[in-house]
Amino acid sequence: MKYISTRGAAPILGFGEAMMTGLARDGGLYVPETIPTMSYDEIAALAGLSYEEIAFRVMRPYLGDTFGDDEFRGLLTAAYKPFGHLARAPLVQLGPNHFLLELFHGPTLAFKDFAMQLIGQMMQAALAKTGERITIVGATSGDTGSAAMEAFRGLANVDLFILYPHGRVSDVQRRQMTTATEANVHAFAMDGDFDDCQARVKDMFNDFAFRDGVRLAGVNSINWARVLAQVVYYFSSAVSLGAPHRAVSFTVPTGNFGDIFAGYIARKMGLPIEKLVIATNHNDILHRAITSGDYQTHGVTPSMSPSMDIQVSSNFERALFDAYGRDGKAVAQLMDELKSGGFHISQGALESLRATFASGRCSEEETTATINREYVRTGEVLCPHSAVGVKVANDYLGSTPMITLATAHPAKFPDAVLDAIGQRPELPARLADLFDRRERLTRVPNDLGRLQSLIRERIAS
Ligand SMILES: *Cc1c(COP(=O)(O)O)cnc(C)c1O
């Protein structure tokens, strides 16, 4: 399996290299050269298997010879063992044809654990073979950072630096990043918003001297291995509801477009997915893009679903690459236009996107009302991100079963939930002492040079 860049001008890599590289050297994102498909019978045979076995069968064709079969099975077992639910990604029913896929039973209570726990295991295994040491720098709007801290703390060959926007993540998210005691993980509270953090990380990848000097690797959702790990729960949930014998649809609370792009890959692999519905909060660039064809940045307005407070949705580039007939030059041109505020999606590309994706937007008031309404109707307590999904999904309910992704545990966003239902959701027992742990963080300016010298100092010491 070979991986190519969405901008068509970076080296072609194997799976292991693409995982370690993150962002391609031409600024693009790695995608498989061809998408392997699963036959009707192969998909039907997934019914009733463990999550780990489904993961093995879905992911195996993408890995090339990076890991042996037994080795990969071992990595999957280790990755999902810390989860607080045997099914890993259980489904619950909200209404006659509406299901909620609970993706928050991992160690940091958000869906990011599915990919991060596995990528931690895979990177560790790959580095152990070469004896190499790498530096991972990641930007987070909250959940990626905590999941990465959890997955990488204490690993022998990795230094991890997480940049999060100071004052813009929830207390639980911040504490999950700042209370790790291991010396190889570092939380940087940066001045600015998530897009600033993400931009500085991209700058570091585009500074080849720095990139090669510290052996920079990325674990943001642009990393192909993360997208791939998320493909699995589209299969496990759809098969539970009768796929491939009947089709399903998904609604996905979306920020950086990574999670929903995994659904797009599942669909290309042959899983019968009718529609993938993009659900945004009031930072609605993707909803506007799908409805009007205009992809225009408007700046970020903070919301109660901070993990989706994003304007430049990195993984959307992968969908554009396919929509433009895999023309890397055309994608590079669009990304150039984006630097000055935005671009218009061509009619052909827009029609191709609309064949797979629908979209909707949820205001702050609607988010609160949805948390309240679902609690009253079903007893299910939603986090604000999941509530955005449920609200948008409600507009698309029909004869096809709808699966809405619940992306975080409500206790990660207690204030929004308290406001909506008058009760504070409790942290699961394994995190009950989070507020007693000591915090360790570094305040940093939004300044590339300063960040780079701090990172160099820390890894030298
Ligand atoms: C990261 C995150 C999202 C957005 O996921 P993307 O892959 O960036 O679209 C939604 N909800 C929660 C809770 C998240 O942590």
Coordinates of C-alpha atoms and ligand atoms in Angstrom, one line a residue:
M1 CA 0.0 0.0 0.0
K2 CA 1.4 3.3 -1.1
Y3 CA 0.5 6.8 0.2
I4 CA 0.4 9.9 -2.0
S5 CA 0.1 13.6 -1.1
T6 CA -3.1 15.6 -1.8
R7 CA -0.9 18.2 -3.4
G8 CA 0.9 15.8 -5.7
A9 CA 4.5 16.9 -5.0
A10 CA 5.8 15.0 -2.0
P11 CA 7.6 11.6 -1.9
I12 CA 5.3 8.5 -2.1
L13 CA 5.5 6.7 1.2
G14 CA 4.6 3.3 2.8
F15 CA 2.3 3.1 5.8
G16 CA 4.9 3.3 8.5
E17 CA 6.6 6.4 7.0
A18 CA 3.3 8.1 6.3
M19 CA 2.4 7.6 10.0
M20 CA 5.6 9.0 11.2
T21 CA 5.6 11.9 8.8
G22 CA 2.1 13.4 9.4
L23 CA 2.1 16.4 7.1
A24 CA 3.6 15.8 3.6
R25 CA 6.6 17.9 2.6
D26 CA 4.5 19.8 -0.1
G27 CA 2.1 20.9 2.7
G28 CA -0.5 18.3 1.6
L29 CA -2.0 15.3 3.4
Y30 CA -1.2 11.6 2.8
V31 CA -4.0 9.4 1.3
P32 CA -3.8 5.8 0.1
E33 CA -3.0 5.6 -3.6
T34 CA -6.0 3.2 -3.9
I35 CA -8.7 2.4 -1.4
P36 CA -9.0 -1.4 -0.7
T37 CA -12.6 -2.6 -0.8
M38 CA -14.3 -5.3 1.3
S39 CA -16.8 -7.6 -0.4
Y40 CA -20.4 -8.0 0.7
D41 CA -19.5 -11.3 2.3
E42 CA -16.5 -10.0 4.1
I43 CA -18.5 -7.2 5.6
A44 CA -21.3 -9.6 6.6
A45 CA -18.7 -11.8 8.3
L46 CA -17.8 -8.9 10.7
A47 CA -21.2 -9.3 12.5
G48 CA -20.7 -10.5 16.1
L49 CA -16.9 -10.1 16.2
S50 CA -15.0 -8.2 18.9
Y51 CA -14.1 -4.6 18.2
E52 CA -10.4 -5.6 18.1
E53 CA -11.1 -8.3 15.5
I54 CA -13.1 -5.9 13.3
A55 CA -10.3 -3.4 13.6
F56 CA -7.8 -6.1 12.5
R57 CA -9.8 -7.0 9.4
V58 CA -10.7 -3.4 8.4
M59 CA -7.2 -2.0 8.9
R60 CA -4.9 -4.8 7.8
P61 CA -4.9 -4.1 4.0
Y62 CA -3.6 -0.6 4.7
L63 CA -0.6 -1.5 6.7
G64 CA 1.6 -3.2 4.1
D65 CA 4.5 -5.0 5.9
T66 CA 4.8 -2.5 8.7
F67 CA 3.6 -5.0 11.3
G68 CA 3.2 -8.8 11.3
D69 CA -0.4 -10.1 11.9
D70 CA 0.2 -11.3 15.4
E71 CA 2.1 -8.2 16.2
F72 CA -0.7 -6.0 15.0
R73 CA -3.3 -8.0 16.9
G74 CA -1.2 -7.4 20.0
L75 CA -1.1 -3.7 19.4
L76 CA -4.9 -3.6 19.1
T77 CA -5.3 -5.5 22.3
A78 CA -3.0 -3.1 24.2
A79 CA -4.6 0.0 22.6
Y80 CA -8.2 -0.8 23.6
K81 CA -7.6 -2.5 26.9
P82 CA -7.9 0.7 29.0
F83 CA -11.4 1.4 27.7
G84 CA -14.2 1.4 30.2
H85 CA -16.6 -0.6 28.1
L86 CA -16.2 -4.1 26.7
A87 CA -17.9 -3.3 23.4
R88 CA -15.5 -0.3 23.0
A89 CA -18.0 1.6 20.9
P90 CA -21.5 0.6 22.1
L91 CA -24.7 1.8 20.4
V92 CA -27.7 3.0 22.3
Q93 CA -31.1 3.9 20.9
L94 CA -32.5 7.4 21.0
G95 CA -35.7 6.9 19.0
P96 CA -37.4 4.6 16.5
N97 CA -34.7 4.9 13.8
H98 CA -32.0 6.9 15.6
F99 CA -29.0 5.5 17.4
L100 CA -26.1 7.0 19.3
L101 CA -22.6 5.6 18.9
E102 CA -20.9 6.2 22.3
L103 CA -17.3 6.9 21.5
F104 CA -16.4 8.2 24.9
H105 CA -15.4 5.1 26.9
G106 CA -11.7 5.5 26.3
P107 CA -9.2 6.7 29.0
T108 CA -9.8 10.5 28.2
L109 CA -13.5 10.2 27.5
A110 CA -13.5 11.4 23.9
F111 CA -13.4 9.6 20.6
K112 CA -9.9 10.7 20.0
D113 CA -8.8 7.8 22.2
F114 CA -9.7 5.3 19.5
A115 CA -7.0 6.6 17.2
M116 CA -4.5 7.9 19.7
Q117 CA -4.3 4.8 21.8
L118 CA -3.5 2.8 18.7
I119 CA -1.1 5.3 17.1
G120 CA 0.8 5.4 20.4
Q121 CA 1.2 1.6 20.3
M122 CA 2.1 1.6 16.6
M123 CA 4.7 4.3 16.8
Q124 CA 6.3 2.7 19.9
A125 CA 6.5 -0.6 18.1
A126 CA 7.9 0.9 14.9
L127 CA 10.5 3.0 16.8
A128 CA 11.6 0.1 19.0
K129 CA 12.6 -1.7 15.7
T130 CA 14.9 1.1 14.6
G131 CA 16.0 2.6 17.9
E132 CA 15.1 6.0 16.6
R133 CA 13.8 8.9 18.8
I134 CA 11.2 11.4 17.6
T135 CA 9.6 14.6 18.7
I136 CA 5.8 14.9 18.3
V137 CA 4.2 18.3 18.3
G138 CA 0.5 18.6 18.1
A139 CA -2.1 21.3 18.3
T140 CA -5.4 20.7 20.2
S141 CA -8.7 22.3 20.8
G142 CA -8.8 20.1 23.9
D143 CA -9.4 16.5 23.2
T144 CA -6.6 15.5 20.9
G145 CA -4.1 16.9 23.5
S146 CA -5.5 14.9 26.4
A147 CA -5.7 11.7 24.3
A148 CA -2.1 12.2 23.1
M149 CA -0.8 12.8 26.6
E150 CA -2.5 9.6 27.8
A151 CA -1.3 7.5 24.8
F152 CA 2.4 8.8 24.8
R153 CA 3.3 9.5 28.4
G154 CA 6.2 7.4 29.5
L155 CA 7.0 6.0 26.1
A156 CA 10.8 5.5 25.7
N157 CA 11.5 7.0 22.2
V158 CA 9.1 9.9 22.0
D159 CA 8.9 13.5 23.3
L160 CA 5.4 15.0 23.1
F161 CA 4.6 18.7 23.0
I162 CA 0.9 19.8 22.9
L163 CA -0.1 23.3 22.0
Y164 CA -3.5 24.3 23.3
P165 CA -5.2 27.7 23.2
H166 CA -4.8 29.3 26.6
G167 CA -8.2 29.8 28.4
R168 CA -10.2 28.1 25.6
V169 CA -10.3 24.5 26.8
S170 CA -12.5 23.1 29.5
D171 CA -11.1 22.5 33.0
V172 CA -11.3 18.7 32.6
Q173 CA -9.6 18.9 29.2
R174 CA -6.8 21.1 30.6
R175 CA -6.2 18.9 33.6
Q176 CA -6.1 15.8 31.5
M177 CA -3.2 17.5 29.6
T178 CA -1.4 19.2 32.6
T179 CA -1.5 16.5 35.2
A180 CA 0.6 13.9 33.5
T181 CA 3.8 13.4 35.6
E182 CA 6.1 11.8 33.0
A183 CA 9.0 13.9 31.8
N184 CA 8.6 13.2 28.1
V185 CA 5.2 15.0 27.8
H186 CA 4.8 18.8 27.8
A187 CA 1.7 21.0 27.8
F188 CA 2.1 24.4 26.2
A189 CA -0.7 27.0 26.8
M190 CA -0.4 29.3 23.8
D191 CA -1.8 32.8 23.3
G192 CA -4.4 32.7 20.5
D193 CA -7.1 30.3 19.3
F194 CA -6.9 26.7 18.0
D195 CA -6.3 27.9 14.4
D196 CA -3.2 29.8 15.7
C197 CA -1.9 26.6 17.4
Q198 CA -2.5 24.5 14.3
A199 CA -0.8 27.2 12.1
R200 CA 2.3 27.1 14.3
V201 CA 2.5 23.3 14.1
K202 CA 2.2 23.5 10.3
D203 CA 5.0 26.2 10.3
M204 CA 7.2 23.8 12.2
F205 CA 6.6 21.0 9.7
N206 CA 7.3 23.4 6.8
D207 CA 10.6 24.5 8.4
F208 CA 12.6 21.6 7.1
A209 CA 15.8 22.4 9.1
F210 CA 13.8 22.3 12.3
R211 CA 11.7 19.3 11.2
D212 CA 14.7 17.2 10.4
G213 CA 16.7 18.4 13.3
V214 CA 14.3 17.3 16.0
R215 CA 12.8 14.4 13.9
L216 CA 9.4 15.9 14.0
A217 CA 6.3 13.7 13.8
G218 CA 2.7 14.6 14.0
V219 CA -0.4 13.1 15.6
N220 CA -3.0 15.7 14.6
S221 CA -6.0 14.4 12.7
I222 CA -4.1 15.0 9.5
N223 CA -2.1 11.9 10.3
W224 CA -3.4 9.1 8.1
A225 CA -3.1 6.5 10.8
R226 CA -5.6 8.3 12.9
V227 CA -8.2 8.6 10.2
L228 CA -7.7 4.9 9.5
A229 CA -8.2 3.8 13.2
Q230 CA -11.6 5.7 13.1
V231 CA -12.8 3.8 10.0
V232 CA -13.3 0.8 12.3
Y233 CA -16.3 2.0 14.3
Y234 CA -18.3 2.9 11.2
F235 CA -18.0 -0.8 10.3
S236 CA -18.7 -2.1 13.8
S237 CA -21.8 0.0 14.3
A238 CA -23.3 -0.4 10.8
V239 CA -22.9 -4.2 11.0
S240 CA -24.7 -4.2 14.4
L241 CA -27.6 -2.5 12.7
G242 CA -27.8 -4.9 9.7
A243 CA -25.2 -3.8 7.2
P244 CA -24.4 -4.9 4.6
H245 CA -27.9 -6.2 4.2
R246 CA -29.3 -2.7 4.8
A247 CA -27.8 0.7 4.5
V248 CA -27.3 3.2 7.3
S249 CA -26.5 6.9 7.6
F250 CA -24.3 8.7 10.0
T251 CA -24.3 12.2 11.5
V252 CA -20.9 13.4 12.7
P253 CA -20.2 16.5 14.9
T254 CA -17.4 17.9 12.9
G255 CA -14.5 20.3 13.3
N256 CA -11.3 19.3 11.5
F257 CA -13.2 16.8 9.3
G258 CA -11.1 13.8 10.4
D259 CA -13.8 11.7 12.0
I260 CA -16.3 12.2 9.2
F261 CA -13.6 11.6 6.6
A262 CA -13.1 8.2 8.2
G263 CA -16.8 7.5 7.4
Y264 CA -16.1 8.5 3.8
I265 CA -13.3 6.0 3.6
A266 CA -15.6 3.3 5.1
R267 CA -18.1 4.1 2.4
K268 CA -15.5 3.8 -0.3
M269 CA -14.4 0.5 1.1
G270 CA -17.9 -0.8 0.4
L271 CA -19.9 -0.2 3.6
P272 CA -23.4 0.8 2.5
I273 CA -23.6 4.3 3.9
E274 CA -26.4 6.4 2.4
K275 CA -25.4 9.8 3.7
L276 CA -22.7 11.3 5.9
V277 CA -24.2 14.3 7.6
I278 CA -21.8 17.0 8.7
A279 CA -22.9 18.7 11.9
T280 CA -21.3 22.0 12.9
N281 CA -21.8 24.5 15.7
H282 CA -22.0 28.2 14.9
N283 CA -18.5 27.9 13.4
D284 CA -20.1 26.6 10.3
I285 CA -17.6 26.9 7.4
L286 CA -18.3 23.3 6.3
H287 CA -22.0 23.7 6.4
R288 CA -21.7 26.9 4.3
A289 CA -19.3 25.2 1.9
I290 CA -21.7 22.2 1.3
T291 CA -24.7 24.4 0.9
S292 CA -23.2 27.3 -1.1
G293 CA -19.9 26.1 -2.5
D294 CA -18.1 29.0 -0.8
Y295 CA -15.3 27.9 1.6
Q296 CA -14.7 31.2 3.3
T297 CA -13.1 31.7 6.7
H298 CA -14.9 34.1 9.1
G299 CA -12.8 33.8 12.2
V300 CA -13.7 31.6 15.2
T301 CA -16.4 32.4 17.8
P302 CA -16.0 30.4 21.0
S303 CA -18.9 28.0 21.7
M304 CA -19.8 25.4 24.3
S305 CA -18.6 22.7 21.9
P306 CA -14.9 23.9 21.8
S307 CA -13.5 20.9 20.0
M308 CA -15.4 22.1 16.9
D309 CA -14.4 25.8 17.2
I310 CA -12.3 25.6 14.0
Q311 CA -12.4 27.5 10.8
V312 CA -9.7 25.9 8.7
S313 CA -10.8 22.3 8.6
S314 CA -7.6 20.4 7.6
N315 CA -9.0 17.1 6.5
F316 CA -11.5 18.6 4.2
E317 CA -8.5 18.8 1.8
R318 CA -8.6 15.0 1.5
A319 CA -12.3 15.2 0.4
L320 CA -11.5 18.0 -2.0
F321 CA -8.6 15.9 -3.5
D322 CA -11.1 13.2 -4.5
A323 CA -13.8 15.7 -5.5
Y324 CA -11.3 17.3 -7.9
G325 CA -10.5 14.0 -9.5
R326 CA -7.3 13.5 -7.4
D327 CA -5.7 16.6 -9.1
G328 CA -3.0 17.6 -6.7
K329 CA -2.2 20.9 -8.6
A330 CA -5.9 22.0 -8.3
V331 CA -5.9 21.3 -4.6
A332 CA -2.6 23.2 -4.1
Q333 CA -4.2 26.1 -5.9
L334 CA -7.3 26.1 -3.7
M335 CA -5.0 26.0 -0.6
D336 CA -3.1 29.0 -1.9
E337 CA -6.4 30.9 -2.3
L338 CA -7.4 29.9 1.3
K339 CA -4.4 31.9 2.6
S340 CA -6.2 35.0 1.5
G341 CA -9.5 34.0 3.0
G342 CA -11.2 31.3 1.0
F343 CA -12.1 29.7 -2.3
H344 CA -15.1 28.7 -4.4
I345 CA -15.6 24.9 -4.9
S346 CA -16.2 24.1 -8.6
Q347 CA -19.7 22.9 -9.6
G348 CA -18.4 19.4 -10.5
A349 CA -16.6 19.0 -7.3
L350 CA -19.5 20.3 -5.3
E351 CA -21.9 17.8 -6.9
S352 CA -19.4 15.0 -6.1
L353 CA -19.3 16.1 -2.4
R354 CA -23.0 16.4 -2.2
A355 CA -23.4 12.8 -3.4
T356 CA -21.9 11.7 -0.1
F357 CA -22.3 14.6 2.3
A358 CA -25.2 16.5 3.7
S359 CA -24.8 19.2 6.4
G360 CA -26.5 21.1 9.2
R361 CA -25.7 23.7 11.8
C362 CA -26.7 24.0 15.5
S363 CA -26.8 27.2 17.4
E364 CA -25.8 27.6 21.1
E365 CA -29.5 27.8 22.2
E366 CA -30.3 24.7 20.1
T367 CA -27.4 22.8 21.7
T368 CA -28.7 23.5 25.2
A369 CA -32.2 22.7 24.2
T370 CA -31.1 19.4 22.7
I371 CA -29.2 18.3 25.8
N372 CA -32.3 19.0 27.8
R373 CA -34.8 17.4 25.4
E374 CA -32.8 14.1 25.0
Y375 CA -32.4 13.8 28.7
V376 CA -36.1 14.2 29.3
R377 CA -37.1 11.9 26.5
T378 CA -34.5 9.2 26.8
G379 CA -32.4 9.7 30.0
E380 CA -29.3 10.0 27.8
V381 CA -27.0 12.8 28.9
L382 CA -25.2 14.3 25.8
C383 CA -22.1 16.3 25.7
P384 CA -22.5 19.6 23.8
H385 CA -20.7 18.2 20.7
S386 CA -22.9 15.1 20.6
A387 CA -25.9 17.4 21.1
V388 CA -24.9 19.3 17.9
G389 CA -24.9 16.0 16.1
V390 CA -28.3 14.9 17.5
K391 CA -29.9 18.2 16.6
V392 CA -28.7 18.1 13.0
A393 CA -29.5 14.3 12.7
N394 CA -33.1 15.0 13.7
D395 CA -33.5 16.9 10.5
Y396 CA -32.4 13.9 8.5
L397 CA -34.3 11.1 10.1
G398 CA -36.2 8.8 7.7
S399 CA -36.4 5.2 6.7
T400 CA -32.6 4.6 6.8
P401 CA -31.3 4.0 10.4
M402 CA -29.3 7.1 11.5
I403 CA -26.3 6.7 13.7
T404 CA -25.1 9.9 15.4
L405 CA -21.6 9.8 16.8
A406 CA -21.4 10.8 20.5
T407 CA -17.9 12.2 20.5
A408 CA -17.3 13.0 24.2
H409 CA -18.5 12.0 27.7
P410 CA -20.8 14.7 29.2
A411 CA -18.5 15.0 32.2
K412 CA -15.8 16.5 30.0
F413 CA -18.1 19.6 29.6
P414 CA -19.9 19.8 32.9
D415 CA -20.9 23.5 32.8
A416 CA -22.8 23.2 29.5
V417 CA -24.6 20.1 30.8
L418 CA -25.4 21.6 34.2
D419 CA -26.9 24.6 32.4
A420 CA -29.1 22.4 30.3
I421 CA -30.4 19.8 32.8
G422 CA -29.7 21.3 36.2
Q423 CA -27.3 18.4 37.1
R424 CA -23.6 18.1 37.0
P425 CA -22.5 14.9 35.2
E426 CA -20.0 12.9 37.2
L427 CA -16.6 11.7 36.0
P428 CA -16.2 8.0 35.8
A429 CA -14.5 6.5 38.8
R430 CA -11.2 6.1 37.1
L431 CA -10.9 9.8 36.7
A432 CA -12.5 10.8 40.0
D433 CA -9.3 12.3 41.5
L434 CA -8.5 14.5 38.4
F435 CA -9.1 17.8 40.3
D436 CA -6.7 16.8 43.1
R437 CA -3.8 16.2 40.8
R438 CA -1.0 18.8 40.4
E439 CA -0.9 20.7 37.2
R440 CA 2.3 21.3 35.1
L441 CA 2.2 23.6 32.1
T442 CA 4.2 26.3 30.2
R443 CA 2.6 29.6 29.0
V444 CA 4.0 30.3 25.5
P445 CA 3.6 33.2 23.0
N446 CA 2.2 32.8 19.5
D447 CA 5.7 33.0 18.1
L448 CA 7.3 30.3 16.0
G449 CA 10.9 31.1 16.8
R450 CA 10.3 31.1 20.6
L451 CA 8.3 27.8 20.4
Q452 CA 11.1 26.1 18.4
S453 CA 13.8 27.2 20.9
L454 CA 11.7 26.0 23.8
I455 CA 11.2 22.6 22.2
R456 CA 14.9 22.3 21.4
E457 CA 15.8 23.1 25.0
R458 CA 13.4 20.6 26.4
I459 CA 14.5 17.7 24.3
A460 CA 18.1 18.4 25.0
S461 CA 17.6 18.3 28.7
Ligands
LIG1 C1 -12.2 16.5 18.0 C2 -13.6 16.5 18.4 C3 -14.6 16.7 17.4 C4 -14.3 17.0 16.0 O1 -13.7 16.0 15.3 P1 -13.0 16.2 13.9 O2 -12.4 14.9 13.6 O3 -12.0 17.3 14.1 O4 -14.1 16.6 13.0 C5 -15.9 16.6 17.8 N1 -16.2 16.4 19.1 C6 -15.3 16.1 20.1 C7 -15.7 15.9 21.5 C8 -14.0 16.2 19.7 O5 -13.0 15.9 20.6

